[in-house]
XYZ file of C-alpha atoms in Angstrom:
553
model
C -0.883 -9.928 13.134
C -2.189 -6.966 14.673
C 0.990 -4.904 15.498
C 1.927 -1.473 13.879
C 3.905 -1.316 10.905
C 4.210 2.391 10.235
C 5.339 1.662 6.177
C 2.046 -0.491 5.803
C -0.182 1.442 7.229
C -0.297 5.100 7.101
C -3.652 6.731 6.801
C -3.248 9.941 8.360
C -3.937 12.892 5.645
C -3.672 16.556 6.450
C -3.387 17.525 9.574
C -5.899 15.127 11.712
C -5.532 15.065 15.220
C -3.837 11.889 16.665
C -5.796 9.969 19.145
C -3.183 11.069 21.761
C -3.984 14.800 20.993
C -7.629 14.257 20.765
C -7.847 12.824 24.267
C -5.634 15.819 25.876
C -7.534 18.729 24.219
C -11.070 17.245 25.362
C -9.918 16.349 28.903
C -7.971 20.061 29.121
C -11.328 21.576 27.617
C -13.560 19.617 30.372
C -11.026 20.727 33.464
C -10.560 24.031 32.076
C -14.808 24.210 31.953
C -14.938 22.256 35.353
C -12.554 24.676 37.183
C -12.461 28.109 35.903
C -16.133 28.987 36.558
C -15.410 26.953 39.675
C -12.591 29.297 40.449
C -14.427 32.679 39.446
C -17.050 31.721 41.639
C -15.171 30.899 44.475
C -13.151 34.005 44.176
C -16.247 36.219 44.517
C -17.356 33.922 47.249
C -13.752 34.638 49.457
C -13.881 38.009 48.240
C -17.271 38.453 50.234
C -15.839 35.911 53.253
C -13.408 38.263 53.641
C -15.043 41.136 53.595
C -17.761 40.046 56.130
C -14.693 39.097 58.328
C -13.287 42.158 58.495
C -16.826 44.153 59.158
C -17.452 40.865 62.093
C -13.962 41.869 63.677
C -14.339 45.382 63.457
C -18.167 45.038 65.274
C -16.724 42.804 67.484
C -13.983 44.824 68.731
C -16.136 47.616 68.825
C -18.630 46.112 70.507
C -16.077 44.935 73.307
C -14.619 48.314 73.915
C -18.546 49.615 73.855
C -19.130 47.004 76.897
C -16.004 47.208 78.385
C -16.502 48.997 82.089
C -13.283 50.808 81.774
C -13.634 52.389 78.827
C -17.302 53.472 80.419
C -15.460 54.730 83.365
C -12.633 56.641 81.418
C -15.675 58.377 79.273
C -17.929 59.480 82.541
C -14.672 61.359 83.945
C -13.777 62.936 80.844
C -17.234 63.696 80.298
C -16.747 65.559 83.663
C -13.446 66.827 83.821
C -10.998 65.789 81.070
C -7.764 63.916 82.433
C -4.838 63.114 79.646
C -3.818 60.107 81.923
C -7.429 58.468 81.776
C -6.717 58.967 77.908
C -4.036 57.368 78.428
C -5.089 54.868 80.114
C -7.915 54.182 77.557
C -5.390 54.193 74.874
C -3.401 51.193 77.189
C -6.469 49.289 77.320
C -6.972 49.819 73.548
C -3.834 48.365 72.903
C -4.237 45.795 75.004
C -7.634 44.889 73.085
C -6.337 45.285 69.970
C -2.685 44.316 69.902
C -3.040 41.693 68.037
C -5.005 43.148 64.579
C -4.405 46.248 62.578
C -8.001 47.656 63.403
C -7.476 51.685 64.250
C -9.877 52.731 67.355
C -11.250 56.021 67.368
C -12.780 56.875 71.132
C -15.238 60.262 71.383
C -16.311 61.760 74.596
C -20.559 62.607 74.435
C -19.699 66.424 73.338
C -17.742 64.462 69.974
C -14.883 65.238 71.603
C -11.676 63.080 70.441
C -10.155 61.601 72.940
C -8.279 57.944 71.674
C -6.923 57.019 68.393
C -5.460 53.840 68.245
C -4.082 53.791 64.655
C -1.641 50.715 64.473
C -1.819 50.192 60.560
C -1.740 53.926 59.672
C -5.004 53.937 58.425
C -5.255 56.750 55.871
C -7.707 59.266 56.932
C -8.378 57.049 59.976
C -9.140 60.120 61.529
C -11.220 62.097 59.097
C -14.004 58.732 58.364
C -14.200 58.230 61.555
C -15.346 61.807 62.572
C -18.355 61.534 59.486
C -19.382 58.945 61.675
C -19.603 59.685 64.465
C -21.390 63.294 63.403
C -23.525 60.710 61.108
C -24.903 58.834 63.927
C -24.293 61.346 66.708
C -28.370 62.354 67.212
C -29.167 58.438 67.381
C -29.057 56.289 70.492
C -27.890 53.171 68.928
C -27.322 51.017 65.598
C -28.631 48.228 64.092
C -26.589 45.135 63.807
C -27.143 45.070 60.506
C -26.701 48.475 59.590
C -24.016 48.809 61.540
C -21.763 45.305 59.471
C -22.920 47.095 56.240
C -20.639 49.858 56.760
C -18.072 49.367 54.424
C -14.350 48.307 56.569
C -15.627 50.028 59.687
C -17.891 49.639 62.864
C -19.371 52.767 65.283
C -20.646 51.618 68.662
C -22.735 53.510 71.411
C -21.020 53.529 75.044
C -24.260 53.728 77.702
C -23.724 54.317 81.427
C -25.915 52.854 83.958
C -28.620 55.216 82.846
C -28.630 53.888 79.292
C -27.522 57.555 78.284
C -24.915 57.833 76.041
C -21.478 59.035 77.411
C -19.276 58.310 74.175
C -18.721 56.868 71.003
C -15.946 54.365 69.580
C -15.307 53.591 65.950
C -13.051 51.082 64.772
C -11.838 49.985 60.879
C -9.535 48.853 58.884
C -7.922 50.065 55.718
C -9.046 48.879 51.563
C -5.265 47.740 51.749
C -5.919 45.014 53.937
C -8.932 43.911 52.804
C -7.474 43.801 48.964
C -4.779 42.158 50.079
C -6.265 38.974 51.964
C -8.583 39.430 48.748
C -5.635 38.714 46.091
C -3.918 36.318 48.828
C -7.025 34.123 48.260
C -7.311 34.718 45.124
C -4.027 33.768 43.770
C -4.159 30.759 46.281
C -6.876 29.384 44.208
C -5.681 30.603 40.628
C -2.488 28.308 41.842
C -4.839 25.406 42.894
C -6.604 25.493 39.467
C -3.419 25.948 37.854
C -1.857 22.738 39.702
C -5.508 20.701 38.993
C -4.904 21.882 35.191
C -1.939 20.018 35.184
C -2.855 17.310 37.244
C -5.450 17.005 34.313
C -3.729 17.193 31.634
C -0.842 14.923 32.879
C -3.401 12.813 33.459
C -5.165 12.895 29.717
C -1.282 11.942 28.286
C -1.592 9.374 30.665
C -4.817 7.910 29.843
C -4.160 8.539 25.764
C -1.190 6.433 26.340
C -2.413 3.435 28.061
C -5.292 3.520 25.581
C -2.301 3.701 22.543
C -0.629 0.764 23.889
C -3.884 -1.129 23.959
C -4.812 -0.638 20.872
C -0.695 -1.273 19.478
C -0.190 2.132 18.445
C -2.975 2.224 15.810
C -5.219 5.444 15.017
C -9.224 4.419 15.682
C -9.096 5.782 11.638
C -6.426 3.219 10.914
C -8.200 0.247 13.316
C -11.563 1.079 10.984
C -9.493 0.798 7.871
C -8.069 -2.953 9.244
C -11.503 -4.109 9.872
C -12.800 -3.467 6.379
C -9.957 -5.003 5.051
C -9.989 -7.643 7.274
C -13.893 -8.113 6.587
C -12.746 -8.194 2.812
C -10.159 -10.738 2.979
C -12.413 -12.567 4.616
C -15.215 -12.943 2.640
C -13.473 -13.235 -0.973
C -11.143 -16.702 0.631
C -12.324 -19.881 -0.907
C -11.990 -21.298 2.538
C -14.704 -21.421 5.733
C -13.137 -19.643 8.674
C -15.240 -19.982 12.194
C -12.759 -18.199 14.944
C -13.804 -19.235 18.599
C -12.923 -18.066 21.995
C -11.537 -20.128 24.923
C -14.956 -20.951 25.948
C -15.861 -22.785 22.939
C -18.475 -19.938 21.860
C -18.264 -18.924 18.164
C -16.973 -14.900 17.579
C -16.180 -14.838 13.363
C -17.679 -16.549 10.700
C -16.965 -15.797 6.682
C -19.555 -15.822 4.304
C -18.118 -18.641 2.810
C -18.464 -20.814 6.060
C -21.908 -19.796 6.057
C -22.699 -21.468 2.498
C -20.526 -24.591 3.121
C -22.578 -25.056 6.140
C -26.015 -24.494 4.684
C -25.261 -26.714 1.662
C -24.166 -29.130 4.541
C -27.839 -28.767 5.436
C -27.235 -27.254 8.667
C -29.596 -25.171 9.845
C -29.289 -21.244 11.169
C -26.393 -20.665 9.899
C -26.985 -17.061 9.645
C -27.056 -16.979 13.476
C -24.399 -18.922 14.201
C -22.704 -15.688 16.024
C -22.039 -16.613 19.661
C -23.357 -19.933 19.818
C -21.645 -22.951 21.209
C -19.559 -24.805 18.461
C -19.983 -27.788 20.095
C -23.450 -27.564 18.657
C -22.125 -26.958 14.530
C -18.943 -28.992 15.081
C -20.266 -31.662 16.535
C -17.525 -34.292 15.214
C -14.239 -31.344 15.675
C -12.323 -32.352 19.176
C -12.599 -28.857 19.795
C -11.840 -29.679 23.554
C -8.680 -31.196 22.397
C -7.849 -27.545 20.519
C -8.988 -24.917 23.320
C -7.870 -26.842 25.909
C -5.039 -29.078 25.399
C -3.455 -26.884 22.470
C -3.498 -29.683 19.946
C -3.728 -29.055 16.400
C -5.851 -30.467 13.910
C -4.607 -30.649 10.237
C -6.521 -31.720 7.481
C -8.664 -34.146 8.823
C -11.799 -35.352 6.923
C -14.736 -34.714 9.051
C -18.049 -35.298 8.431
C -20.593 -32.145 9.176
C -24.065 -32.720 8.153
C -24.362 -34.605 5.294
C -20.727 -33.937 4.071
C -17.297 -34.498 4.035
C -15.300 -31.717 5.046
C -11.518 -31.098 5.302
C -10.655 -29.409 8.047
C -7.979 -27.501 9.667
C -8.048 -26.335 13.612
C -5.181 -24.483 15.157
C -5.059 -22.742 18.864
C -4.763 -19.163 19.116
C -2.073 -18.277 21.645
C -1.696 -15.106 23.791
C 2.056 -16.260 25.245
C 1.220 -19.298 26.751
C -2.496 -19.223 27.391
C -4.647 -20.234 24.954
C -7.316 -17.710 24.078
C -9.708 -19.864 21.194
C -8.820 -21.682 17.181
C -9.150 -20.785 14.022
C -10.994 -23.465 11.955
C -10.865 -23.449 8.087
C -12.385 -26.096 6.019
C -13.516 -26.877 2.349
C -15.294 -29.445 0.615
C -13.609 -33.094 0.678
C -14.793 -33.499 -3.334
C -13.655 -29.763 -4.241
C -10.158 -30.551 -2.613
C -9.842 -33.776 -3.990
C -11.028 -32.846 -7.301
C -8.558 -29.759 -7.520
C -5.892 -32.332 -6.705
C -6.502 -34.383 -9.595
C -7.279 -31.339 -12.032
C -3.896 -29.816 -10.855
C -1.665 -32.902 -10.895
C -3.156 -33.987 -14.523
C -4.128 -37.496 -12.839
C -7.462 -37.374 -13.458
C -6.579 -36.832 -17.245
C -4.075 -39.901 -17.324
C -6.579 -42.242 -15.311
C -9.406 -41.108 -17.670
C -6.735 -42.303 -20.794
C -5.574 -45.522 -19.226
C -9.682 -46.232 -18.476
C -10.824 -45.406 -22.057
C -7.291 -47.947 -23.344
C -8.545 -50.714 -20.990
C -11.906 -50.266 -21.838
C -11.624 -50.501 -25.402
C -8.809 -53.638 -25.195
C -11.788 -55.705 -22.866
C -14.249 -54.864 -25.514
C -11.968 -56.655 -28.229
C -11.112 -59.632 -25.906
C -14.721 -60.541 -25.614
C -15.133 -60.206 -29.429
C -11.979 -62.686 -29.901
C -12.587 -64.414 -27.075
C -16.649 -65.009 -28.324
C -14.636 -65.620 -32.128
C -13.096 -68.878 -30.312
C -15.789 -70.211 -28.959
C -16.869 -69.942 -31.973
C -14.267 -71.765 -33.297
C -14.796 -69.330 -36.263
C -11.061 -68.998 -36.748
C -10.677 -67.433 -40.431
C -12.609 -64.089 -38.908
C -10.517 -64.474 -35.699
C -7.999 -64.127 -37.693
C -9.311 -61.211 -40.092
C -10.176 -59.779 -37.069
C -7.066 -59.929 -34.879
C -5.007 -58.301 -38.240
C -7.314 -55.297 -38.599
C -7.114 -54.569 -34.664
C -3.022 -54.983 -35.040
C -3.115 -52.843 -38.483
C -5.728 -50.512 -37.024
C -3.653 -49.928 -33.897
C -0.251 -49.859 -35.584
C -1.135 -47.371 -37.754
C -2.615 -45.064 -35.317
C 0.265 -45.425 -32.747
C 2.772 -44.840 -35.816
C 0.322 -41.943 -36.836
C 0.833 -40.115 -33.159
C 3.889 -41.341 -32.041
C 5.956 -39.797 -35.491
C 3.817 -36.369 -34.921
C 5.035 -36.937 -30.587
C 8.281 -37.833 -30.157
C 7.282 -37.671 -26.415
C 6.101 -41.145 -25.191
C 3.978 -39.754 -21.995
C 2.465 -37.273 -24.346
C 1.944 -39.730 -26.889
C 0.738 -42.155 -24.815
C -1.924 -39.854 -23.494
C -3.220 -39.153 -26.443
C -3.820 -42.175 -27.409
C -5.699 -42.496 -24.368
C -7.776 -39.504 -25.525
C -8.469 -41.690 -28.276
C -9.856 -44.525 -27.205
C -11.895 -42.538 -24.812
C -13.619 -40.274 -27.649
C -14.503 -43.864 -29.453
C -16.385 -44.709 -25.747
C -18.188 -41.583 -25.936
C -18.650 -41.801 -30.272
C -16.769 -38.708 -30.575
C -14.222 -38.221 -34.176
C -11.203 -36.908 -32.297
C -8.209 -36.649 -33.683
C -4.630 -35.379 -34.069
C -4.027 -32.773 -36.788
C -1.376 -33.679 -39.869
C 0.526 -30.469 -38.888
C 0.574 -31.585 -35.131
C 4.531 -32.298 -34.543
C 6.708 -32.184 -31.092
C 9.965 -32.609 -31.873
C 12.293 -31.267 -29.548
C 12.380 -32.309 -25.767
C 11.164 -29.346 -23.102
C 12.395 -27.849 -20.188
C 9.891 -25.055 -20.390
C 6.724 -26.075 -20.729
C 7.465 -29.847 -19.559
C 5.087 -32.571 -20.936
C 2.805 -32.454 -17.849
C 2.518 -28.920 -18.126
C 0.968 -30.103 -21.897
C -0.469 -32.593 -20.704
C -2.900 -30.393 -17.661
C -3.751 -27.941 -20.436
C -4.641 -30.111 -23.510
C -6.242 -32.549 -21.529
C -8.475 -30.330 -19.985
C -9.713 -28.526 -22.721
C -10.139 -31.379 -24.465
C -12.587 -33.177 -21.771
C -14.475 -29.714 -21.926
C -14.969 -30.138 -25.347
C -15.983 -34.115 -24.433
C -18.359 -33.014 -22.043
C -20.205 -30.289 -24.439
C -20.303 -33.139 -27.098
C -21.469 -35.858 -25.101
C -25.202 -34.798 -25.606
C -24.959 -33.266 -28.688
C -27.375 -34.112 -31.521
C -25.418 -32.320 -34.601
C -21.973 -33.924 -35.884
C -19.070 -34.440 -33.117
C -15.966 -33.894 -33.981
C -12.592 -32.743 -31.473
C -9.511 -31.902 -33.214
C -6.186 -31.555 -31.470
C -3.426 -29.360 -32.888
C 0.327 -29.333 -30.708
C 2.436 -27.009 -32.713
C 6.697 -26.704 -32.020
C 7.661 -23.113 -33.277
C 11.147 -21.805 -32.788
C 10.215 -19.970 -29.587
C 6.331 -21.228 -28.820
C 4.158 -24.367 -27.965
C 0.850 -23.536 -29.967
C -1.946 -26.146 -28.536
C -5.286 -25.645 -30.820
C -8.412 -27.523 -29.588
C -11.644 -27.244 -32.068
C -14.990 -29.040 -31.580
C -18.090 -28.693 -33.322
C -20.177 -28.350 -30.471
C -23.452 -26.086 -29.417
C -20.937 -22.823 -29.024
C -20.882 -20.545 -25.804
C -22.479 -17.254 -25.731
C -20.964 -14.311 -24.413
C -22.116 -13.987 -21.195
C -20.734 -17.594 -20.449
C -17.479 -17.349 -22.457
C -16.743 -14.445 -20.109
C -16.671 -16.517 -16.981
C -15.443 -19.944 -18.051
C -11.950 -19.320 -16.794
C -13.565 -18.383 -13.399
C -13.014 -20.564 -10.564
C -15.790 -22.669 -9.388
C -17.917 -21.450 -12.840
C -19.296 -24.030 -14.383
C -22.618 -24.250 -17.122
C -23.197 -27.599 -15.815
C -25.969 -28.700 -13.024
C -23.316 -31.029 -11.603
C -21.278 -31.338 -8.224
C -17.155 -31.078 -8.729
C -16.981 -29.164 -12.130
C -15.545 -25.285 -12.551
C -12.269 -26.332 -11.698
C -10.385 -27.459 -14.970
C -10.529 -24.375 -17.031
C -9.658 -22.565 -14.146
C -6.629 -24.411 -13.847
C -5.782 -24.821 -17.229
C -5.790 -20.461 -17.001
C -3.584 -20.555 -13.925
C -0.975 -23.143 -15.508
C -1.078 -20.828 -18.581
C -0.430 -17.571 -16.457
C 3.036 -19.424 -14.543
C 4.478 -20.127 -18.034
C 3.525 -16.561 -19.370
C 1.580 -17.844 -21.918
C -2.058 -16.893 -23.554
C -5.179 -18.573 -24.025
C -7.703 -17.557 -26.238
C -11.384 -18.360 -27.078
C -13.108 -18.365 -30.391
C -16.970 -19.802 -30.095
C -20.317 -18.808 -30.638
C -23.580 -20.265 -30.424
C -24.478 -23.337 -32.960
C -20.690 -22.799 -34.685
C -18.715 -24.427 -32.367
C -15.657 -23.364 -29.863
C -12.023 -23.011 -30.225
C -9.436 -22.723 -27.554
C -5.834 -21.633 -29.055
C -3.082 -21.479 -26.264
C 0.308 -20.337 -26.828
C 3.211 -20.863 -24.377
C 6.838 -19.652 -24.588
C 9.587 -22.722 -24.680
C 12.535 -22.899 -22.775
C 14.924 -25.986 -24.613
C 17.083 -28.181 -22.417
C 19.753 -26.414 -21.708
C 18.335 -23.052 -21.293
C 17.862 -21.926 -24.370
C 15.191 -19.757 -25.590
């Protein structure tokens, strides 16, 4: 019911997002938000990590060579008598300290004197910077820690002999080059890790969108809003109650109409009948039979409340599991009275009542004329009723050549006597031919109910009461005219009499024969019209196309 037809349903205007394209923009926006400033951050925060590790190394090595008895050694006998092989040797040891980085070591005597550099990377300018510093710092007798890792790529340390004097200086560094590059290293390193999560993500929102699609069968949350009004619609304008319920027996959908079947049922709360047990409204329906066993229920009469309800229950399947039922019902007396309306039984039983009716009423007069023993009026009697009835049989029956039809009205007949109604058939009335198109039962639904409308608005009626029937056979139309002299319709009510369910009467099980009388009319392409206002009287005048046996037209 629920799956995607792409010709049915096709709401998509413009250019509107897709739900699939919807989820991967927001999901792309929220990663791209979570991890860029994420990413700038942490780049400033390596950036700075890696520049504090480089100004830690270079005080460290500095600080080492600083402490480091042999370089104090090689500086107290250059300080008193310079020696290229103790440069040497302090240039060995340098290595030796250092072979492992590309940190350039610049050693001074106490007189600023020059006398290691240890330039493994090729500093540029090595040299030159480290010469400022040392002059910089030259009158001072030490640095501060802090003063000294502030210094930007480079370190100057103090070397003290015994006498805490100082005896020489040593400054290490390292180049911008290396710092920039261990800098972009990082950097890119994490521009590729939020690159890869940016993916991740939005493989991850197709993903997602996806699953979501398949769970709701394709459908656009535009085009699932769009079902559920229509659904709601269809729902609400059926004829029928509809209660859905889920495999636990609790109730999930219920149509308006359900809701006034019920409360006419004299049930109460039906307004909140949303996610209660059924159990508890359909007290009589073997709903355990339905949810459970998947049995099916088909027009059964059950009784809920104080009436009689037909009613139709049929599991709802997911494969093989049973997931709740669908329960439709209507009115017992509205089904059964449709049935008769729409099979024209009620109109034949109504004629064969009024003929039996009217033959008892002359047995007891001939039967109380024997008893009696008055046989001359018996006799009188008996010949009027044979004349009487001759001559109206002849009358119909030469105007009908149908005998159902005929028959039927003669039923009509004998009714409107019952009821002390004049009806009667017209002197242009005539039949002759026999009908394919409309057939005799067709004529018989139509006229018949029209006429018992125009019965029913008579029955009380104080003025005169009169029902004439015309059946016309034209070359190509049936023309059925029904005139009464009844109260009239107004407006208002002659605009809703072919409405089903409408009816200007108080009483249970009427609305239904004018409506069906319109929907008979409708299948044979034919027209009905109405003529009545109030105090004049009403006349219906249908007109129905023939079709001749044989299929002619």
């Amino acid at each position: 019911m629920w799956r995607k037809s792409k010709d049915n349903y096709n709401y998509k205007s413009g250019k509107t997002l897709s739900l699939l394209q919807k989820i991967v923009v927001l999901i792309t926006l929220v990663v791209c938000i979570a991890l860029l400033p994420t990413s700038l951050f942490t780049t400033q925060k390596v950036a700075r990590v890696i520049y504090d590790r480089v100004s830690i190394n270079a005080v460290s090595i500095n600080n080492i060579l600083c402490n480091s008895p042999e370089i104090r050694e090689s500086l107290e006998k250059q300080n008193k008598r310079p020696d290229d092989s103790v440069d040497s040797f302090m240039a060995a040891f340098v290595n030796d300290v250092d072979h492992s980085d590309e940190a350039g070591v610049a050693i001074y005597d106490k007189n600023r004197h020059l006398r290691v550099l240890y330039n493994p990377g090729k500093l540029p300018d090595f040299e030159h910077s480290a010469r400022n510093l040392v002059d910089k710092y030259a009158g001072r007798d030490n640095i501060s820690y802090k003063e000294n890792y502030s210094i930007p790529n480079k370190a100057i340390g103090f070397v003290k002999d015994d006498n805490k004097k100082t005896i020489g200086y040593v400054v290490t560094g390292y180049s911008d080059e290396i710092v920039n590059n261990s800098t972009i290293d990082a950097v890119l390193f994490l521009l590729s890790m939020t690159l890869l999560g940016l993916i991740v993500g939005i493989w991850g929102a197709i993903y997602l969108a996806q699953r979501i699609k398949r769970v709701l069968f394709g459908y656009e949350p535009e085009e699932i809003a769009r079902m559920l009004q229509e659904r709601d619609v269809i729902l609400n304008s059926v004829r029928e109650g509809i209660i859905n319920i889920n495999s636990n027996g609790c109730i999930t959908l219920v149509n308006s109409e359900a809701q006034l079947l019920l409360k006419q049922a004299g049930i109460e709360g039906v307004n909140e009948l949303f996610g209660k047990s059924a159990k508890d409204v359909l007290k009589r329906v073997p709903l355990d039979d339905i949810i459970k066993e998947g049995k099916t229920l088909v027009d059964a009469s059950v009784k809920m409340g104080n009436t009689v309800f037909i009613i139709t229950a049929v599991p709802l399947l997911d494969g093989k599991n049973i997931i709740g039922a669908v329960i439709t019902f209507r009115k017992k007396s509205v089904v059964e009275e449709m049935a008769n309306q729409l099979t024209g039984f009620k109109n034949y039983a109504t004629a064969l009542r009024a003929q039996t009716h009217e033959f008892m009423n002359k047995m007891h007069v001939i039967m109380g004329l024997i008893d009696m023993k008055a046989y001359d009026e018996l006799k009188n009697f008996t010949q009027e009723i044979a004349y009487n009835r001759q001559s109206e049989v002849s009358y119909v029956v030469t105007r009908l050549k149908d005998i159902t039809l005929s028959g039927f009205i003669l039923g009509k007949i004998s009714r409107s006597r019952e009821l002390d109604i004049d009806f009667s058939l017209t002197e242009e009335s005539e039949l002759h031919s026999e009908l394919d198109v409309p057939s005799v039962h067709d004529i018989v639904l139509i006229a018949g109910n029209i006429i018992e409308n125009a019965f029913d608005a008579l029955k009380n009626f104080d003025g005169e009461r009169i029902v004439n029937l015309s059946i016309l056979d034209f070359d190509r139309e049936i023309v059925i005219v029904v005139e009464d002299s009844g109260p009239g319709m107004s407006d208002e009510i002659r605009e809703h009499i072919f409405q089903r369910g409408f009816s200007s009467k108080c009483e249970s099980g009427h609305g239904f024969g004018l409506y069906l009388v319109k929907q008979s009319i409708n299948n044979l392409n034919g027209t009905i019209t109405v003529e009545s206002a109030p105090g004049e009287g009403t006349t219906f005048t249908v007109r129905l196309p023939t079709r001749k046996e044989g299929g002619l037209r």
